[in-house]
RNA sequence: GCACCCGUAGCUCAACUGGAUAGAGCGUCGGACUUCGAAUCCGAAGGUUGCAGGUUCGAGUCCUGCCGGGUGCGCCA
């Protein structure tokens, strides 16, 4: 039940009525129409800019048009008062029965409340994490992982058909380095003294079990072979082991992908998807042989001016055209990536969302250009860039050395503070702003710490329900069986505030989903939690406001209904964020 | 040099994608515990939204140019 779309419907009805009376032209378009809660409560419960949006098209002054629309609205149910304000806003105050309807709807629909069909089942591909399979996840990967997962949850809740996907970069030079590093550990496992790990190899201890695994499976058989013989074998084994490691790391945050897509699979097996993609572009004259200017900034040592195969990404807004084939004849990473995004489109994903780290922001334009070209404008491509996370310990920044083993792993962080604080804090900020993460703060039990504050609100709601059962045995059964009319006794301003906040939730979900901004859910939950804590505390000064009124079982049932509805929404939002909604805090 | 992101109260951040008098928390100051857990709440002070123009009924939000901070620039991945 979304009161804003209900009111929007009323407004559009009013416009249609005016059209049928020839007061408005038949072809006016309410482009840019908003129906929202005004910032200032003095402006009523719902405000619309409809008159300002249509004024020019109608050839009327905004306030005059607002007046005409307002007259139509006054006859509608549920709207108690309509006022024209400022340049032509239509402000509406709604009757209390609307808010009671919201509470009732929450109680009836529980975790289905605010589920939306704005997505209309449209297939959306959310690709996130996609870390090179060369080692465990470190803390820098955490944010994108949590963000992508929560965004996928949110889109799912809003009615999209979501697929969570991980792109495995298993085709580049870095997995060959992985294979050689694993081979060293294999020799080590067989008793060779390998000494220090030479530069250019992955030194981490996490490869030791991989070496042992290779030794167990192949014995000494790989020792006599040439590199070009053992490398593919070791590589495949090591990549599989690394992906297991990564999946285990993601498991600690309860993150699961439905699809793991191998880069290598694009060129191996029957069809060469990269070649097909390049051929597709060639047919549209978007690929040519040419030269590029040298890169700006410091010139790479091995840069050479040469003729190469280029994609005309400048046709689609990129700064320069991009190379597709390396001098050794193999495809560039970008060429594979083009084929990969084309593959997503051919699998039926018109909407593709990629979640990347800040260090890849320079890559957005060219992939956007590629998607435009490959889908002939049909694809809807959005990159969500997650900015850096800066780690602090009690206010002191944690320096991350590039030396071996000095990275803070994702697992370290989750082990120390737990999954819930990590997930919530990663989402309690816009994705494109840098985020500070303080180990001490996120486990603090205070209002300072939004994770705790929101979870506490949920726990408190359940604590109230438990306590009510002590005062009034079986009152929760009354609550189950009660009639919607019990809600009529919810008239206190704090109760109304809570009901109005609940009424915001469906619209918030839709807005956050369409904007791809899960952080809005986190901020909303903080506000809802605050409303509940406030009302709970008002009961200290004003005992008649307490949720549990030992002298009035009927009123208590009504208030418990509200508390329960709030708990449902807190749990709903926390579930989208992937954070637990505890029934008690310990 | 170029591209992208950020710049909002002393600090950390919101602001429903162009709406009305820019809001929270922390910190500061002043208050409230024989409670349904004070693990909290109430009140006050605090702003030329980095600067300068522009677009329109209306700009923190869009456009242009500066200033400051961050990230990146390749046939790497």
XYZ file of C-alpha atoms (C1' of nucleotides) in Angstrom:
663
model
C 0.000 0.000 0.000
C 1.735 3.109 -1.287
C -0.160 6.235 -0.288
C 1.864 8.333 -2.679
C 0.868 6.358 -5.722
C -2.726 6.406 -4.486
C -2.652 10.197 -4.278
C -0.866 10.411 -7.601
C -3.746 8.448 -9.099
C -6.227 10.900 -7.599
C -4.316 13.820 -9.059
C -4.195 12.293 -12.507
C -7.933 11.604 -12.228
C -8.461 15.260 -11.391
C -6.443 16.312 -14.426
C -8.445 13.951 -16.617
C -11.674 15.393 -15.252
C -10.528 18.903 -16.134
C -9.600 17.677 -19.579
C -13.048 16.234 -20.144
C -14.514 19.580 -19.110
C -12.263 21.248 -21.704
C -10.600 23.271 -18.979
C -7.282 21.650 -19.844
C -6.053 20.686 -23.325
C -6.268 16.975 -24.026
C -2.581 16.565 -24.759
C -0.906 17.864 -21.580
C 1.875 15.659 -20.237
C 2.602 15.659 -16.490
C 6.330 15.335 -17.079
C 8.347 15.844 -13.911
C 5.336 15.271 -11.665
C 6.232 14.628 -8.056
C 4.013 13.413 -5.249
C 5.993 13.419 -2.046
C 6.026 14.169 1.636
C 7.024 17.796 2.092
C 10.083 18.472 4.187
C 8.114 20.765 6.452
C 5.221 19.061 8.239
C 3.355 22.376 8.230
C 2.844 21.802 4.514
C 0.683 18.794 5.112
C 1.278 15.123 4.507
C 1.577 14.967 0.757
C 2.560 17.675 -1.699
C 2.516 17.796 -5.470
C 3.975 20.109 -8.054
C 1.381 19.103 -10.672
C 0.154 22.666 -11.233
C 3.659 24.004 -11.850
C 4.430 21.169 -14.201
C 1.303 21.698 -16.303
C 0.959 25.473 -16.058
C 2.938 26.341 -19.157
C 1.282 23.649 -21.291
C -2.157 24.703 -20.082
C -1.503 28.400 -20.530
C -2.574 29.068 -16.968
C -0.883 30.589 -13.959
C 0.348 27.819 -11.621
C -1.731 28.975 -8.654
C -4.898 29.269 -10.743
C -4.403 25.789 -12.137
C -3.628 24.490 -8.649
C -6.936 25.906 -7.515
C -8.824 24.063 -10.255
C -7.121 20.764 -9.458
C -7.594 21.288 -5.727
C -11.359 21.684 -6.212
C -11.456 18.268 -7.871
C -9.362 16.731 -5.106
C -11.501 18.025 -2.282
C -14.218 15.653 -3.299
C -11.927 12.636 -2.897
C -11.963 10.230 0.011
C -9.245 10.303 2.578
C -8.026 13.790 1.778
C -8.980 16.035 4.657
C -7.629 19.360 3.540
C -6.117 20.797 0.391
C -4.165 24.025 0.312
C -2.355 25.964 -2.348
C 0.991 27.288 -1.217
C 4.058 29.062 -2.494
C 4.409 29.169 -6.266
C 1.619 26.623 -6.775
C 2.198 23.555 -4.620
C -0.869 21.557 -3.767
C -0.559 20.462 -0.158
C -2.818 17.768 1.174
C -3.521 16.606 4.673
C -4.719 13.059 4.942
C -7.216 11.616 7.371
C -6.092 9.345 10.177
C -7.793 6.346 8.623
C -5.137 6.357 5.905
C -2.375 5.869 8.442
C -4.344 3.152 10.159
C -4.753 1.454 6.798
C -0.972 1.478 6.467
C -0.440 -0.144 9.857
C -3.074 -2.710 9.100
C -1.532 -3.485 5.739
C 1.861 -4.034 7.378
C 0.349 -6.412 9.916
C -1.444 -8.363 7.220
C 1.319 -8.480 4.647
C 4.299 -8.661 7.036
C 7.482 -9.204 5.033
C 5.578 -8.794 1.771
C 4.621 -5.228 2.657
C 6.239 -2.712 0.293
C 7.242 -5.407 -2.125
C 6.833 -3.593 -5.378
C 6.305 -4.405 -8.992
C 8.075 -1.330 -10.390
C 10.631 -3.792 -11.684
C 7.877 -5.648 -13.540
C 10.007 -8.777 -13.531
C 12.569 -7.175 -15.830
C 15.810 -9.116 -15.949
C 18.673 -7.250 -14.295
C 22.223 -8.470 -14.090
C 24.198 -7.258 -11.102
C 27.869 -8.055 -11.431
C 29.945 -7.517 -8.330
C 33.112 -8.606 -6.551
C 34.685 -10.152 -9.702
C 38.058 -10.107 -7.971
C 40.975 -11.743 -9.766
C 41.215 -15.350 -8.570
C 44.723 -14.987 -7.208
C 44.169 -14.864 -3.467
C 41.787 -14.220 -0.605
C 39.647 -11.094 -0.544
C 41.085 -8.136 1.285
C 39.198 -5.416 3.062
C 39.136 -3.196 0.004
C 36.851 -5.676 -1.720
C 34.385 -5.622 1.120
C 32.479 -2.550 0.150
C 31.711 -3.523 -3.408
C 30.738 -7.003 -2.269
C 28.263 -5.740 0.304
C 26.981 -2.979 -1.936
C 26.331 -5.281 -4.861
C 24.614 -7.817 -2.662
C 22.336 -5.267 -1.001
C 21.521 -3.655 -4.324
C 20.557 -7.051 -5.697
C 18.328 -7.670 -2.658
C 16.734 -4.271 -3.099
C 16.046 -4.762 -6.796
C 14.597 -8.155 -6.090
C 12.300 -6.654 -3.455
C 11.217 -4.021 -5.966
C 10.139 -6.653 -8.435
C 13.119 -7.020 -10.769
C 14.332 -10.401 -11.901
C 17.825 -10.228 -10.467
C 20.840 -12.340 -11.337
C 23.930 -11.982 -9.158
C 27.028 -12.562 -11.189
C 30.785 -12.861 -10.675
C 33.142 -12.444 -13.630
C 36.217 -14.606 -13.150
C 39.282 -13.038 -14.775
C 40.900 -16.378 -15.486
C 42.453 -15.580 -18.850
C 45.096 -12.922 -18.295
C 48.748 -12.990 -17.378
C 48.002 -12.775 -13.664
C 46.613 -16.295 -13.560
C 49.798 -17.540 -15.191
C 51.696 -15.877 -12.368
C 49.325 -17.649 -10.003
C 50.101 -20.956 -11.680
C 53.869 -20.430 -11.402
C 53.492 -19.420 -7.773
C 51.431 -22.519 -7.072
C 54.027 -24.629 -8.882
C 56.695 -23.337 -6.490
C 54.536 -24.430 -3.573
C 54.028 -27.767 -5.298
C 57.786 -28.288 -5.413
C 57.989 -27.155 -1.815
C 55.347 -29.724 -0.865
C 57.476 -32.404 -2.505
C 60.468 -31.457 -0.383
C 62.328 -28.979 -2.598
C 63.937 -26.051 -0.836
C 62.428 -23.131 -2.721
C 64.001 -20.460 -0.489
C 62.543 -16.973 -0.638
C 59.622 -16.448 -3.019
C 61.162 -14.479 -5.895
C 59.696 -11.110 -6.892
C 56.922 -11.370 -9.455
C 55.335 -14.343 -7.704
C 52.446 -14.382 -5.229
C 54.128 -14.980 -1.862
C 51.115 -15.661 0.351
C 50.910 -18.755 2.547
C 47.430 -19.434 1.217
C 49.116 -21.108 -1.768
C 50.780 -23.763 0.407
C 47.654 -25.949 0.575
C 47.349 -25.565 -3.192
C 50.870 -26.933 -3.609
C 50.047 -29.783 -1.276
C 46.872 -30.475 -3.189
C 48.802 -30.630 -6.450
C 51.324 -32.971 -4.880
C 48.554 -35.214 -3.612
C 46.880 -35.341 -6.995
C 49.872 -35.536 -9.327
C 52.678 -36.870 -7.173
C 56.028 -36.028 -8.827
C 54.573 -36.242 -12.348
C 54.603 -32.515 -13.034
C 58.254 -32.059 -12.050
C 59.722 -33.413 -15.280
C 57.430 -31.548 -17.607
C 58.089 -28.298 -19.420
C 56.255 -25.197 -18.295
C 53.953 -25.130 -21.294
C 52.829 -28.614 -20.321
C 52.311 -28.188 -16.563
C 51.113 -24.615 -16.573
C 47.551 -25.168 -17.858
C 47.092 -28.031 -15.405
C 48.406 -26.122 -12.419
C 46.548 -22.998 -13.462
C 43.200 -24.705 -13.589
C 43.793 -26.362 -10.238
C 44.943 -23.118 -8.621
C 42.075 -21.035 -10.005
C 39.556 -23.541 -8.689
C 41.249 -23.426 -5.284
C 41.277 -19.620 -5.280
C 37.603 -19.458 -6.189
C 36.826 -21.805 -3.315
C 38.779 -19.477 -1.051
C 36.898 -16.455 -2.345
C 33.527 -18.167 -2.003
C 34.373 -19.008 1.590
C 35.298 -15.379 2.250
C 32.033 -14.194 0.721
C 30.173 -16.749 2.794
C 31.278 -14.944 5.951
C 29.181 -11.997 4.749
C 26.433 -14.309 3.513
C 27.042 -13.315 -0.096
C 26.203 -15.798 -2.831
C 26.332 -15.388 -6.597
C 24.093 -17.340 -8.924
C 26.457 -17.173 -11.880
C 30.231 -17.429 -11.980
C 31.211 -16.464 -15.494
C 34.625 -17.468 -16.747
C 36.496 -15.028 -18.976
C 38.336 -17.961 -20.491
C 35.062 -19.538 -21.562
C 34.592 -16.683 -24.007
C 37.439 -17.902 -26.185
C 37.588 -21.590 -25.343
C 35.076 -24.192 -26.368
C 33.205 -24.143 -29.666
C 32.694 -20.472 -30.437
C 35.112 -17.625 -29.949
C 32.829 -14.950 -28.539
C 35.520 -12.293 -28.689
C 36.130 -12.871 -32.383
C 32.386 -12.795 -32.981
C 32.060 -9.545 -31.087
C 34.822 -7.926 -33.105
C 33.240 -9.186 -36.313
C 29.903 -7.751 -35.193
C 31.505 -4.352 -34.726
C 33.425 -4.592 -37.989
C 30.170 -4.973 -39.872
C 29.165 -1.595 -38.505
C 32.516 -0.063 -39.361
C 33.339 0.432 -35.687
C 36.682 -1.381 -35.872
C 39.699 -0.172 -37.843
C 43.471 -0.390 -38.068
C 45.161 2.768 -36.806
C 47.608 4.415 -34.456
C 47.043 5.935 -31.039
C 48.846 8.907 -29.494
C 51.209 7.931 -26.668
C 49.566 7.760 -23.221
C 49.724 10.930 -21.152
C 51.605 11.149 -17.930
C 54.686 9.019 -17.552
C 55.310 6.886 -20.613
C 55.365 3.125 -20.023
C 58.791 1.599 -20.706
C 57.568 -0.759 -23.346
C 55.314 1.627 -25.241
C 55.721 1.609 -28.978
C 54.023 3.494 -31.760
C 52.423 0.934 -34.008
C 49.416 0.166 -36.146
C 46.763 -1.745 -34.188
C 43.168 -2.907 -34.194
C 41.002 -0.247 -32.593
C 37.367 0.176 -31.552
C 35.804 3.535 -32.353
C 34.737 4.238 -28.776
C 35.046 7.976 -29.461
C 31.855 7.617 -31.510
C 30.122 6.905 -28.211
C 31.692 9.564 -26.012
C 35.024 8.020 -25.028
C 38.199 10.124 -25.074
C 40.264 7.958 -27.390
C 39.677 4.812 -29.411
C 40.629 1.595 -27.664
C 42.885 -1.273 -28.659
C 41.419 -4.759 -29.060
C 44.436 -6.913 -29.927
C 47.864 -6.963 -28.294
C 51.111 -7.134 -30.221
C 51.414 -10.849 -29.440
C 48.085 -11.428 -31.178
C 46.012 -12.113 -28.069
C 42.969 -10.070 -27.104
C 43.144 -7.154 -24.726
C 41.232 -7.299 -21.492
C 38.847 -4.750 -22.977
C 38.116 -6.953 -25.984
C 37.119 -9.809 -23.671
C 35.083 -7.457 -21.569
C 33.179 -6.280 -24.630
C 32.384 -9.865 -25.500
C 31.348 -10.499 -21.914
C 28.903 -7.599 -21.855
C 27.543 -8.631 -25.224
C 27.025 -12.082 -23.794
C 25.038 -10.641 -20.901
C 22.840 -8.783 -23.351
C 22.326 -11.869 -25.487
C 21.350 -13.781 -22.354
C 18.440 -11.343 -22.042
C 19.795 -8.711 -19.676
C 18.864 -5.348 -21.033
C 19.827 -3.810 -17.710
C 23.403 -4.436 -16.610
C 24.771 -3.058 -13.382
C 28.495 -3.372 -12.722
C 29.892 -2.665 -9.271
C 33.510 -1.560 -9.461
C 36.188 -0.180 -7.188
C 37.293 3.414 -7.484
C 40.500 2.415 -9.251
C 38.473 1.315 -12.280
C 36.548 4.541 -12.736
C 38.664 5.437 -15.754
C 37.264 2.376 -17.450
C 33.584 3.372 -17.342
C 33.408 5.423 -20.510
C 34.844 2.769 -22.758
C 32.649 -0.053 -21.475
C 29.648 2.251 -21.666
C 30.639 2.981 -25.248
C 31.011 -0.717 -25.916
C 27.579 -1.545 -24.493
C 26.028 1.216 -26.592
C 27.628 -0.153 -29.719
C 27.008 -3.825 -29.001
C 23.375 -3.436 -28.030
C 22.686 -0.780 -30.650
C 21.438 1.528 -27.943
C 19.115 -1.058 -26.394
C 21.254 -1.833 -23.364
C 20.903 0.015 -20.104
C 24.316 0.043 -18.453
C 25.074 1.494 -15.027
C 28.387 1.348 -13.214
C 28.306 1.824 -9.471
C 31.746 2.876 -8.332
C 32.507 2.153 -4.704
C 35.030 4.596 -3.333
C 37.854 3.692 -0.982
C 37.391 2.484 2.553
C 39.836 3.971 5.013
C 40.454 1.850 8.066
C 40.870 3.303 11.512
C 41.512 1.859 14.911
C 40.287 4.190 17.651
C 40.741 7.194 15.400
C 44.204 6.211 14.151
C 44.473 5.330 10.459
C 45.676 1.803 9.714
C 48.443 1.908 7.169
C 48.369 -0.904 4.691
C 51.807 -1.817 3.544
C 52.256 -3.402 0.162
C 54.656 -5.843 1.739
C 53.698 -9.446 1.656
C 50.967 -10.455 4.032
C 50.427 -6.982 5.410
C 47.013 -6.581 3.811
C 44.035 -6.650 6.084
C 41.895 -9.430 4.733
C 38.142 -9.344 4.541
C 38.058 -12.301 6.872
C 40.129 -10.434 9.484
C 37.585 -7.645 9.538
C 34.529 -9.884 9.685
C 36.107 -12.071 12.354
C 36.879 -9.068 14.498
C 33.662 -7.048 14.306
C 31.101 -9.419 12.797
C 29.131 -9.472 9.605
C 26.304 -7.128 10.657
C 28.415 -4.060 11.471
C 30.504 -4.548 8.350
C 27.477 -4.807 6.121
C 25.546 -1.947 7.678
C 28.468 0.463 7.773
C 29.421 -0.244 4.182
C 25.888 0.777 3.246
C 25.576 3.741 5.550
C 27.181 6.009 3.010
C 26.654 6.841 -0.642
C 28.708 4.497 -2.770
C 30.605 7.321 -4.470
C 31.899 8.915 -1.296
C 34.997 7.768 0.579
C 34.120 5.825 3.718
C 35.898 5.741 7.052
C 35.613 2.483 8.954
C 36.668 2.489 12.571
C 36.988 -0.895 14.256
C 36.271 0.590 17.660
C 33.193 2.562 16.649
C 31.300 -0.122 14.780
C 31.118 -2.387 17.796
C 30.272 0.374 20.228
C 26.862 0.094 21.862
C 25.590 3.625 21.547
C 23.662 5.961 19.349
C 27.003 6.821 17.752
C 26.808 3.475 16.087
C 23.873 3.246 13.686
C 24.070 -0.548 13.387
C 23.528 -0.951 17.067
C 20.895 1.762 17.189
C 18.733 0.168 14.501
C 19.134 -3.371 15.772
C 18.362 -2.106 19.257
C 15.092 -0.609 18.039
C 14.069 -3.974 16.633
C 15.095 -5.751 19.827
C 13.247 -3.184 21.889
C 10.060 -3.687 19.898
C 10.213 -7.402 20.597
C 11.070 -6.759 24.209
C 7.881 -4.704 24.492
C 5.879 -7.570 23.009
C 7.448 -10.003 25.469
C 6.840 -7.730 28.425
C 3.230 -7.173 27.404
C 2.684 -10.891 27.594
C 3.877 -10.762 31.210
C 1.415 -8.030 32.132
C -1.470 -9.332 30.050
C -1.265 -13.087 29.524
C -2.207 -14.102 25.969
C -2.393 -10.500 24.767
C -0.434 -11.467 21.675
C -3.323 -13.721 20.737
C -5.649 -10.743 21.059
C -3.309 -8.961 18.734
C -3.537 -11.755 16.174
C -7.317 -11.823 16.290
C -8.048 -8.138 16.682
C -10.119 -6.056 14.324
C -8.714 -3.095 12.460
C -10.933 -0.796 14.508
C -8.603 -1.193 17.515
C -6.198 1.086 15.677
C -8.623 3.975 16.157
C -7.163 4.580 19.584
C -3.783 5.457 18.101
C -4.078 9.228 18.246
C -0.951 10.469 20.008
C 1.344 12.614 17.870
C 4.267 10.266 18.394
C 2.149 7.358 17.242
C 1.033 9.326 14.203
C 4.675 10.125 13.467
C 5.495 6.423 13.489
C 2.543 5.594 11.256
C 3.538 8.279 8.778
C 7.080 6.975 8.746
C 5.803 3.499 7.955
C 3.780 4.978 5.121
C 7.000 6.301 3.549
C 8.544 2.884 3.237
C 7.021 1.630 -0.036
C 7.914 4.806 -1.866
C 11.394 4.776 -0.379
C 11.948 1.243 -1.639
C 10.917 2.134 -5.163
C 13.025 5.275 -5.233
C 16.099 3.541 -3.855
C 15.718 0.634 -6.279
C 15.288 2.818 -9.352
C 18.231 4.999 -8.340
C 20.353 1.939 -7.451
C 21.004 3.443 -4.035
C 20.669 0.952 -1.173
C 22.087 3.468 1.293
C 18.694 5.165 1.366
C 17.275 2.102 3.080
C 19.934 2.316 5.784
C 19.194 5.966 6.479
C 15.468 5.340 6.534
C 15.914 2.571 9.086
C 17.895 4.891 11.293
C 15.049 7.407 11.209
C 12.385 4.799 11.900
C 14.476 3.446 14.773
C 14.797 6.948 16.137
C 11.012 7.493 15.991
C 10.470 4.308 17.966
C 13.094 5.127 20.603
C 11.616 8.598 20.973
C 8.110 7.315 21.543
C 9.372 4.699 23.961
C 11.130 7.416 25.939
C 8.174 9.774 25.955
C 6.485 7.151 28.083
C 8.882 7.996 30.892
C 7.607 11.519 31.337
C 4.081 10.725 30.264
C 3.117 7.284 31.605
C -0.169 7.420 29.701
C 1.870 7.119 26.499
C 3.573 3.857 27.402
C 3.045 1.069 24.955
C 1.948 -1.216 27.766
C -0.880 0.263 29.806
C -1.550 -2.107 32.656
C -4.912 -0.367 33.207
C -6.106 -0.672 29.618
C -5.798 -3.915 27.754
C -7.590 -2.611 24.635
C -5.311 0.383 24.235
C -2.305 -1.834 24.813
C -3.402 -4.092 21.968
C -3.581 -1.076 19.658
C -0.126 0.109 20.627
C 1.343 -3.349 20.351
C -0.074 -3.470 16.839
C 1.901 -0.353 15.987
C 5.046 -1.657 17.670
C 4.726 -4.903 15.795
C 4.269 -3.107 12.490
C 7.408 -1.078 13.168
C 9.284 -4.274 13.963
C 8.160 -5.783 10.660
C 9.477 -2.832 8.686
C 12.751 -2.703 10.598
C 13.204 -6.386 9.870
C 12.229 -5.903 6.239
C 14.775 -3.153 5.682
C 17.513 -4.952 7.582
C 16.884 -8.055 5.518
C 17.407 -6.063 2.328
C 20.703 -4.831 3.734
C 21.612 -8.370 4.747
C 21.788 -7.476 8.434
C 20.181 -9.551 11.162
C 17.169 -8.237 13.047
C 17.760 -9.583 16.574
C 14.944 -10.145 19.053
C 17.230 -9.223 21.917
C 20.621 -7.602 22.320
C 23.303 -9.313 24.324
C 48.400 17.444 -18.921
C 43.528 14.795 -19.246
C 39.236 12.017 -17.231
C 36.146 10.569 -13.132
C 34.542 11.222 -7.822
C 34.183 14.451 -3.606
C 33.715 19.601 -1.351
C 27.055 21.109 2.909
C 27.152 23.280 10.848
C 33.617 22.789 14.748
C 33.702 17.018 13.149
C 31.224 12.680 10.351
C 27.339 12.710 6.938
C 21.731 13.247 4.847
C 18.642 15.957 1.628
C 13.348 11.299 -1.768
C 17.524 12.904 -8.803
C 15.038 20.635 -9.889
C 10.898 22.138 -4.973
C 8.919 25.548 -0.154
C 12.261 28.058 6.030
C 19.050 22.880 3.827
C 18.294 18.193 8.106
C 20.503 14.092 11.595
C 24.423 12.207 14.785
C 28.947 13.473 17.385
C 31.126 17.505 20.019
C 29.719 22.080 23.164
C 26.134 24.183 26.774
C 21.551 23.205 29.838
C 18.112 19.351 31.529
C 15.653 14.123 32.527
C 16.780 7.488 35.600
C 12.051 4.153 42.427
C 11.554 2.744 33.496
C 7.696 -1.503 29.147
C 16.517 -2.274 29.489
C 19.082 5.622 30.618
C 22.313 0.457 25.778
C 18.059 6.262 26.002
C 15.662 10.915 25.541
C 14.443 16.516 25.715
C 16.121 21.631 24.831
C 19.719 25.445 23.011
C 23.605 27.500 20.180
C 25.830 26.396 15.472
C 24.984 27.648 7.591
C 26.395 33.064 2.056
C 25.935 24.436 0.657
C 34.464 25.884 -1.767
C 34.405 30.622 -5.238
C 32.276 33.328 -9.624
C 28.820 33.405 -13.419
C 24.584 31.042 -16.176
C 19.810 28.228 -17.177
C 13.966 29.068 -14.788
C 8.466 30.108 -11.544
C 12.444 27.706 -8.170
C 19.417 25.438 -7.809
C 23.085 22.038 -2.492
C 21.177 19.359 -6.945
C 21.665 21.029 -13.978
C 25.567 24.022 -17.394
C 30.459 26.924 -17.864
C 35.024 28.575 -15.582
C 38.141 28.639 -11.432
C 40.078 26.726 -6.168
C 41.076 22.537 -2.915
C 41.203 16.987 -1.830
C 41.011 11.889 -3.740
C 41.357 8.085 -7.670
C 43.063 6.826 -12.229
C 45.575 7.245 -17.207
C 48.807 1.705 -21.206
C 48.712 -3.600 -25.870
C 48.231 -4.162 -17.458
C 43.922 -6.618 -15.168
